[in-house]
Amino acid sequence: MKKEIILTGERPTGSLHIGHYAGALARRVEMQNSGNYETFVIIADAQGLTDNADNPEKVHDNVLQVACDNLAVGIDPAKSTMFIQSQIPELTELTFYYSNLVTVARLSRNPTVKSEIADKKEKFGASVPVGFFMYPVSQAADITAFDATVVPVGEDQMPVIEQTQEIVHKFNSVYGETLVMPKGIVNENENARRLPGTDGNSKMGKSLGNVINLGDSADDIAAKIKTMFTDPLHLRVEDPGHTANNPVFAYLSVFAQPEHFAAFLPEYKNYAELSAHYERGGLGDVKVKKFLNDVLQETLRPIRERREQLARDPGAVMEILRVGTIRARERAAATTDRVKKAMRLIYF
Ligand code: TRP
């Protein structure tokens, strides 16, 4: 049987954090290790520039950071192909051809584009760059170039995958069966796919200043947990607590494993018992936060250690990207060839 092909990745606009880990990276590594997929990991620097045109250094420098994050959590260059988007000119080429198959009206209605433009009102005002507006077209190029069948994304990115599906459908119906139809998948664990920020904001984001990064030191993690938002109505230990909209519990529900309970908080077997006690009253925030600290330290320590080791030899990480990019480019070039043949763009 032919293996499914995964394409997944991120814009290198900041180091990755536990929200990325819970929502995407942990699963990416699991899928890689299952042996059922051929995995491509894109570091989407060209897409990163669509809303950072004035900050090329930031995008450039974060390519290495995002590569280290992926390798530290377990992306294995012997099993997966990690590559840099901008170094594959065929992706830009495909973007231009596909842009003829999408209307301005359709992109304007794309919910992801709409909400991101609204989020960036301060930055863009009325002057939305064309490149940003059409990044879903570039993403369709990324996905189809590798004949990807499965695209794991955050749920906010689903409309971008639907846009890709429309482009594939349109291309194949106009030029003949050429492109592979992908499907988008989101993490089935709802808590994992939308981890809140440490301040209780429903979104964790670098620009919001409410993240725990994969590379954070043990002291940083401890300090961030100490000042973390919890239930503001839980004033005394005996008061009933609320676990909804409480990031301490959101994180525990995702990261606390039975082994953590056994090692650090043996009075409880699992998350259900702990949260029930908090809701009932009689369980203090200090104790819960101490447990969360133990859990996150245990989870992040090996990732941080691998990350530090990788960061000591940036040349070796760049070499992994160079080799991955060569391998990825071969695939993208083969698809582009197919596309150009279908579009009657071969002359010599
Ligand atoms: N849009 C993704 C992000 O915001 C990055 C990305 C670019 C991507 N091309 C992709 C993700 C193709 C999956 C497939 O991080």
Short mmCIF file of C-alpha atoms and ligand atoms in Angstrom, two decimals:
data_model
loop_
_atom_site.label_atom_id
_atom_site.label_comp_id
_atom_site.label_asym_id
_atom_site.label_seq_id
_atom_site.Cartn_x
_atom_site.Cartn_y
_atom_site.Cartn_z
CA MET A 1 0.00 0.00 0.00
CA LYS A 2 1.15 3.51 -0.76
CA LYS A 3 2.07 5.49 2.34
CA GLU A 4 0.09 8.56 3.27
CA ILE A 5 2.14 11.73 2.89
CA ILE A 6 2.06 14.35 5.63
CA LEU A 7 2.96 17.97 5.18
CA THR A 8 2.99 20.10 8.29
CA GLY A 9 5.02 22.90 9.80
CA GLU A 10 5.07 26.47 10.93
CA ARG A 11 6.10 30.02 10.18
CA PRO A 12 9.44 30.83 11.81
CA THR A 13 8.36 33.99 13.59
CA GLY A 14 9.21 32.93 17.15
CA SER A 15 10.41 29.98 19.22
CA LEU A 16 7.82 27.29 19.70
CA HIS A 17 5.95 26.93 22.99
CA ILE A 18 3.98 24.33 24.91
CA GLY A 19 0.84 25.29 22.96
CA HIS A 20 2.58 24.17 19.76
CA TYR A 21 3.87 21.09 21.54
CA ALA A 22 0.48 19.99 22.86
CA GLY A 23 -1.46 20.93 19.74
CA ALA A 24 0.87 19.84 16.95
CA LEU A 25 4.41 18.71 17.71
CA ALA A 26 3.72 15.77 20.01
CA ARG A 27 1.36 14.30 17.44
CA ARG A 28 3.73 15.04 14.59
CA VAL A 29 6.41 12.96 16.27
CA GLU A 30 3.95 10.18 17.01
CA MET A 31 2.84 10.04 13.37
CA GLN A 32 6.46 10.09 12.22
CA ASN A 33 7.33 7.20 14.51
CA SER A 34 4.27 5.13 13.55
CA GLY A 35 5.96 4.38 10.24
CA ASN A 36 2.64 4.80 8.42
CA TYR A 37 3.49 8.14 6.87
CA GLU A 38 6.11 9.89 4.87
CA THR A 39 6.54 13.15 6.78
CA PHE A 40 7.56 16.57 5.44
CA VAL A 41 8.07 19.44 7.89
CA ILE A 42 8.04 22.88 6.30
CA ILE A 43 9.70 25.88 7.88
CA ALA A 44 7.59 28.48 6.14
CA ASP A 45 9.92 31.47 6.07
CA ALA A 46 8.42 32.93 2.88
CA GLN A 47 5.00 32.78 4.48
CA GLY A 48 6.50 34.32 7.62
CA LEU A 49 7.50 37.32 5.54
CA THR A 50 3.91 37.94 4.41
CA ASP A 51 3.26 39.77 7.66
CA ASN A 52 6.88 40.55 8.59
CA ALA A 53 8.17 42.14 5.40
CA ASP A 54 9.89 44.80 7.48
CA ASN A 55 11.61 42.28 9.76
CA PRO A 56 13.66 39.83 7.69
CA GLU A 57 16.15 39.27 10.52
CA LYS A 58 13.42 37.92 12.77
CA VAL A 59 12.27 35.40 10.17
CA HIS A 60 15.83 34.44 9.26
CA ASP A 61 16.94 33.87 12.85
CA ASN A 62 13.87 31.89 13.80
CA VAL A 63 14.45 29.30 11.07
CA LEU A 64 17.21 27.80 13.21
CA GLN A 65 15.11 28.14 16.39
CA VAL A 66 12.11 26.35 14.89
CA ALA A 67 14.38 23.64 13.47
CA CYS A 68 15.89 23.10 16.94
CA ASP A 69 12.41 22.96 18.48
CA ASN A 70 11.28 20.30 16.02
CA LEU A 71 14.42 18.21 16.47
CA ALA A 72 14.31 18.58 20.26
CA VAL A 73 10.80 17.16 20.50
CA GLY A 74 11.75 14.17 18.37
CA ILE A 75 11.58 14.97 14.66
CA ASP A 76 14.20 12.61 13.29
CA PRO A 77 15.94 13.59 10.06
CA ALA A 78 16.35 9.90 9.25
CA LYS A 79 12.57 9.54 9.19
CA SER A 80 11.24 12.98 8.24
CA THR A 81 12.22 15.61 5.70
CA MET A 82 12.50 19.07 7.24
CA PHE A 83 13.09 21.91 4.79
CA ILE A 84 13.13 25.67 4.28
CA GLN A 85 10.28 26.95 2.11
CA SER A 86 12.09 29.88 0.45
CA GLN A 87 14.84 27.62 -0.86
CA ILE A 88 12.41 25.79 -3.11
CA PRO A 89 11.59 28.24 -5.92
CA GLU A 90 9.07 25.79 -7.38
CA LEU A 91 6.77 26.63 -4.47
CA THR A 92 6.71 30.29 -5.49
CA GLU A 93 6.19 29.26 -9.09
CA LEU A 94 3.20 27.06 -8.27
CA THR A 95 1.74 29.87 -6.17
CA PHE A 96 1.63 32.12 -9.21
CA TYR A 97 -0.13 29.55 -11.38
CA TYR A 98 -2.65 28.66 -8.70
CA SER A 99 -3.46 32.32 -8.11
CA ASN A 100 -5.35 32.26 -11.43
CA LEU A 101 -7.72 29.66 -10.02
CA VAL A 102 -8.81 31.67 -6.96
CA THR A 103 -10.89 34.83 -6.93
CA VAL A 104 -10.31 37.92 -4.82
CA ALA A 105 -13.89 37.55 -3.56
CA ARG A 106 -13.27 33.97 -2.44
CA LEU A 107 -10.10 34.87 -0.53
CA SER A 108 -11.88 37.84 1.07
CA ARG A 109 -14.48 35.41 2.40
CA ASN A 110 -11.92 32.92 3.72
CA PRO A 111 -12.54 32.87 7.50
CA THR A 112 -8.84 32.45 8.35
CA VAL A 113 -7.81 35.36 6.14
CA LYS A 114 -10.68 37.47 7.47
CA SER A 115 -9.93 36.89 11.12
CA GLU A 116 -6.16 37.25 10.73
CA ILE A 117 -6.63 40.57 8.93
CA ALA A 118 -8.92 41.67 11.76
CA ASP A 119 -6.29 40.57 14.34
CA LYS A 120 -3.65 42.56 12.51
CA LYS A 121 -5.74 45.70 12.17
CA GLU A 122 -3.15 47.72 14.05
CA LYS A 123 -0.33 46.47 11.91
CA PHE A 124 -1.98 46.53 8.50
CA GLY A 125 -4.81 49.06 8.83
CA ALA A 126 -6.43 49.29 5.40
CA SER A 127 -3.13 48.36 3.72
CA VAL A 128 -3.18 44.58 3.63
CA PRO A 129 -0.24 43.24 1.60
CA VAL A 130 -1.31 41.15 -1.40
CA GLY A 131 1.15 38.46 -0.29
CA PHE A 132 -0.52 38.12 3.06
CA PHE A 133 -3.98 38.18 1.52
CA MET A 134 -3.08 35.28 -0.74
CA TYR A 135 -0.98 33.19 1.62
CA PRO A 136 -3.58 30.39 1.39
CA VAL A 137 -2.63 30.11 -2.29
CA SER A 138 1.01 29.71 -1.34
CA GLN A 139 0.01 27.14 1.24
CA ALA A 140 -1.87 25.23 -1.48
CA ALA A 141 1.41 25.19 -3.40
CA ASP A 142 3.27 23.81 -0.35
CA ILE A 143 0.71 21.07 0.18
CA THR A 144 0.27 19.96 -3.42
CA ALA A 145 3.98 20.13 -4.28
CA PHE A 146 4.57 17.12 -2.03
CA ASP A 147 1.39 15.27 -3.05
CA ALA A 148 0.43 15.52 0.61
CA THR A 149 -2.62 13.50 1.55
CA VAL A 150 -2.79 14.53 5.21
CA VAL A 151 -2.22 18.01 6.61
CA PRO A 152 -2.30 18.26 10.41
CA VAL A 153 -3.16 21.86 11.33
CA GLY A 154 -4.63 23.98 14.09
CA GLU A 155 -8.40 24.35 13.73
CA ASP A 156 -7.99 28.03 12.81
CA GLN A 157 -6.12 26.83 9.69
CA MET A 158 -8.90 24.51 8.45
CA PRO A 159 -10.34 27.09 6.01
CA VAL A 160 -6.87 27.35 4.45
CA ILE A 161 -6.92 23.61 3.76
CA GLU A 162 -10.42 23.94 2.30
CA GLN A 163 -9.00 26.60 0.01
CA THR A 164 -6.34 24.12 -1.09
CA GLN A 165 -9.00 21.52 -1.77
CA GLU A 166 -10.88 23.98 -3.98
CA ILE A 167 -7.70 24.80 -5.89
CA VAL A 168 -6.95 21.10 -6.42
CA HIS A 169 -10.49 20.47 -7.60
CA LYS A 170 -10.41 23.43 -9.96
CA PHE A 171 -6.96 22.59 -11.30
CA ASN A 172 -7.85 18.98 -11.99
CA SER A 173 -11.13 19.88 -13.66
CA VAL A 174 -9.56 22.53 -15.90
CA TYR A 175 -6.22 20.90 -16.75
CA GLY A 176 -6.88 17.20 -16.12
CA GLU A 177 -6.20 14.96 -13.13
CA THR A 178 -2.80 16.22 -11.87
CA LEU A 179 -2.87 17.20 -8.19
CA VAL A 180 -3.49 15.01 -5.16
CA MET A 181 -6.46 15.95 -2.97
CA PRO A 182 -5.33 16.51 0.63
CA LYS A 183 -7.34 16.36 3.80
CA GLY A 184 -6.82 18.50 6.90
CA ILE A 185 -6.86 16.95 10.34
CA VAL A 186 -6.96 18.62 13.76
CA ASN A 187 -5.86 17.13 17.05
CA GLU A 188 -8.83 15.22 18.51
CA ASN A 189 -7.95 16.32 22.03
CA GLU A 190 -9.80 19.61 22.39
CA ASN A 191 -7.82 20.82 25.41
CA ALA A 192 -4.55 20.06 23.65
CA ARG A 193 -5.47 21.93 20.51
CA ARG A 194 -6.30 25.17 22.28
CA LEU A 195 -4.07 25.59 25.26
CA PRO A 196 -4.76 28.96 26.96
CA GLY A 197 -2.05 31.46 27.89
CA THR A 198 -0.52 31.64 31.37
CA ASP A 199 -2.60 34.81 31.92
CA GLY A 200 -5.89 33.02 31.25
CA ASN A 201 -6.26 34.47 27.74
CA SER A 202 -7.87 31.78 25.60
CA LYS A 203 -4.93 32.00 23.18
CA MET A 204 -1.28 31.40 23.93
CA GLY A 205 0.91 33.62 21.79
CA LYS A 206 4.37 35.09 21.79
CA SER A 207 3.03 38.58 21.10
CA LEU A 208 0.65 38.20 24.05
CA GLY A 209 3.56 37.49 26.41
CA ASN A 210 1.75 34.53 27.95
CA VAL A 211 3.77 31.57 26.71
CA ILE A 212 5.97 28.87 28.19
CA ASN A 213 8.61 28.19 25.54
CA LEU A 214 10.10 24.77 24.86
CA GLY A 215 13.53 26.26 25.55
CA ASP A 216 12.61 28.01 28.83
CA SER A 217 14.96 27.39 31.75
CA ALA A 218 13.74 25.53 34.84
CA ASP A 219 13.68 28.85 36.74
CA ASP A 220 11.64 30.57 34.01
CA ILE A 221 9.09 27.78 34.06
CA ALA A 222 8.81 27.92 37.85
CA ALA A 223 8.43 31.73 37.83
CA LYS A 224 5.78 31.65 35.11
CA ILE A 225 3.77 29.04 36.99
CA LYS A 226 4.01 30.99 40.24
CA THR A 227 2.35 34.04 38.70
CA MET A 228 -0.07 32.05 36.54
CA PHE A 229 -3.73 33.02 36.42
CA THR A 230 -6.07 30.64 38.28
CA ASP A 231 -9.64 30.87 39.52
CA PRO A 232 -10.10 34.43 40.88
CA LEU A 233 -13.10 33.27 42.95
CA HIS A 234 -11.04 30.63 44.76
CA LEU A 235 -9.94 32.85 47.64
CA ARG A 236 -9.64 30.41 50.51
CA VAL A 237 -8.57 26.80 50.33
CA GLU A 238 -11.99 25.60 51.41
CA ASP A 239 -13.83 27.55 48.68
CA PRO A 240 -15.06 25.51 45.72
CA GLY A 241 -12.76 26.12 42.74
CA HIS A 242 -13.44 26.40 39.03
CA THR A 243 -11.36 24.39 36.60
CA ALA A 244 -12.99 25.92 33.51
CA ASN A 245 -11.06 28.90 32.13
CA ASN A 246 -8.32 28.01 34.57
CA PRO A 247 -5.04 27.53 32.71
CA VAL A 248 -3.44 25.59 35.58
CA PHE A 249 -6.05 22.88 35.12
CA ALA A 250 -6.04 23.17 31.34
CA TYR A 251 -2.30 22.40 31.36
CA LEU A 252 -2.66 19.58 33.86
CA SER A 253 -5.43 17.97 31.83
CA VAL A 254 -3.06 17.79 28.87
CA PHE A 255 0.32 17.11 30.45
CA ALA A 256 -0.27 15.27 33.77
CA GLN A 257 0.14 11.53 33.27
CA PRO A 258 -0.61 8.82 35.85
CA GLU A 259 3.19 8.46 36.40
CA HIS A 260 3.33 12.10 37.44
CA PHE A 261 0.61 11.54 40.02
CA ALA A 262 2.40 8.47 41.33
CA ALA A 263 5.70 10.34 41.61
CA PHE A 264 4.62 13.78 42.83
CA LEU A 265 1.06 13.68 44.15
CA PRO A 266 0.15 10.10 45.10
CA GLU A 267 -3.01 11.16 47.01
CA TYR A 268 -4.66 11.36 43.60
CA LYS A 269 -4.63 8.74 40.88
CA ASN A 270 -5.39 11.01 37.98
CA TYR A 271 -6.63 14.33 36.68
CA ALA A 272 -10.29 13.47 37.27
CA GLU A 273 -9.71 12.95 41.01
CA LEU A 274 -7.64 16.10 41.36
CA SER A 275 -10.05 18.36 39.50
CA ALA A 276 -13.03 16.93 41.40
CA HIS A 277 -11.38 17.84 44.70
CA TYR A 278 -10.62 21.37 43.48
CA GLU A 279 -14.24 21.86 42.35
CA ARG A 280 -15.52 20.55 45.67
CA GLY A 281 -13.29 22.87 47.71
CA GLY A 282 -10.45 22.11 50.09
CA LEU A 283 -7.60 22.05 47.60
CA GLY A 284 -5.32 25.09 47.47
CA ASP A 285 -3.79 26.69 44.39
CA VAL A 286 -0.26 26.55 45.81
CA LYS A 287 -0.38 22.77 45.98
CA VAL A 288 -1.82 22.43 42.48
CA LYS A 289 0.73 24.83 41.04
CA LYS A 290 3.55 22.95 42.72
CA PHE A 291 2.32 19.78 41.03
CA LEU A 292 2.02 21.55 37.67
CA ASN A 293 5.60 22.73 38.10
CA ASP A 294 6.75 19.14 38.74
CA VAL A 295 4.84 17.92 35.68
CA LEU A 296 6.09 20.59 33.30
CA GLN A 297 9.67 20.38 34.56
CA GLU A 298 9.61 16.64 33.98
CA THR A 299 8.03 17.03 30.52
CA LEU A 300 10.22 19.88 29.31
CA ARG A 301 13.60 18.91 30.81
CA PRO A 302 14.54 16.34 28.16
CA ILE A 303 13.32 18.66 25.39
CA ARG A 304 15.34 21.57 26.78
CA GLU A 305 18.44 19.43 27.17
CA ARG A 306 18.24 18.20 23.60
CA ARG A 307 17.57 21.74 22.46
CA GLU A 308 20.66 23.05 24.26
CA GLN A 309 22.76 20.35 22.73
CA LEU A 310 21.47 21.19 19.23
CA ALA A 311 21.96 24.93 19.78
CA ARG A 312 25.63 24.29 20.55
CA ASP A 313 26.14 23.08 16.99
CA PRO A 314 24.02 25.26 14.71
CA GLY A 315 26.09 24.12 11.73
CA ALA A 316 24.87 20.57 12.18
CA VAL A 317 21.24 21.72 12.38
CA MET A 318 21.63 23.81 9.22
CA GLU A 319 23.15 20.76 7.52
CA ILE A 320 20.03 18.77 8.39
CA LEU A 321 17.94 21.52 6.80
CA ARG A 322 20.19 21.70 3.74
CA VAL A 323 19.93 17.98 3.07
CA GLY A 324 16.18 18.01 3.77
CA THR A 325 15.70 20.93 1.42
CA ILE A 326 17.52 19.17 -1.42
CA ARG A 327 15.36 16.10 -0.94
CA ALA A 328 12.18 18.18 -0.72
CA ARG A 329 13.07 20.21 -3.79
CA GLU A 330 13.31 17.08 -5.94
CA ARG A 331 9.73 16.26 -5.06
CA ALA A 332 8.46 19.78 -5.61
CA ALA A 333 10.25 19.96 -8.96
CA ALA A 334 8.63 16.71 -10.13
CA THR A 335 5.19 18.07 -9.25
CA THR A 336 5.91 21.40 -10.93
CA ASP A 337 6.88 19.53 -14.06
CA ARG A 338 3.55 17.71 -14.00
CA VAL A 339 1.71 20.98 -13.42
CA LYS A 340 3.45 22.75 -16.28
CA LYS A 341 2.80 19.87 -18.65
CA ALA A 342 -0.88 19.94 -17.70
CA MET A 343 -0.97 23.72 -18.25
CA ARG A 344 0.75 23.44 -21.64
CA LEU A 345 3.74 25.40 -20.39
CA ILE A 346 6.44 23.19 -21.86
CA TYR A 347 8.04 24.51 -25.03
CA PHE A 348 11.58 23.25 -25.47
N1 TRP B 1 0.27 28.35 7.97
C1 TRP B 1 1.13 27.61 8.83
C2 TRP B 1 1.36 28.47 10.10
O1 TRP B 1 0.76 29.48 10.26
C3 TRP B 1 2.48 27.30 8.20
C4 TRP B 1 2.41 26.55 6.90
C5 TRP B 1 2.88 26.98 5.68
C6 TRP B 1 1.89 25.24 6.68
N2 TRP B 1 2.66 26.06 4.74
C7 TRP B 1 2.08 24.98 5.30
C8 TRP B 1 1.28 24.29 7.50
C9 TRP B 1 1.63 23.78 4.74
C10 TRP B 1 0.85 23.09 6.93
C11 TRP B 1 1.02 22.84 5.56
O2 TRP B 1 2.15 28.14 10.95
#
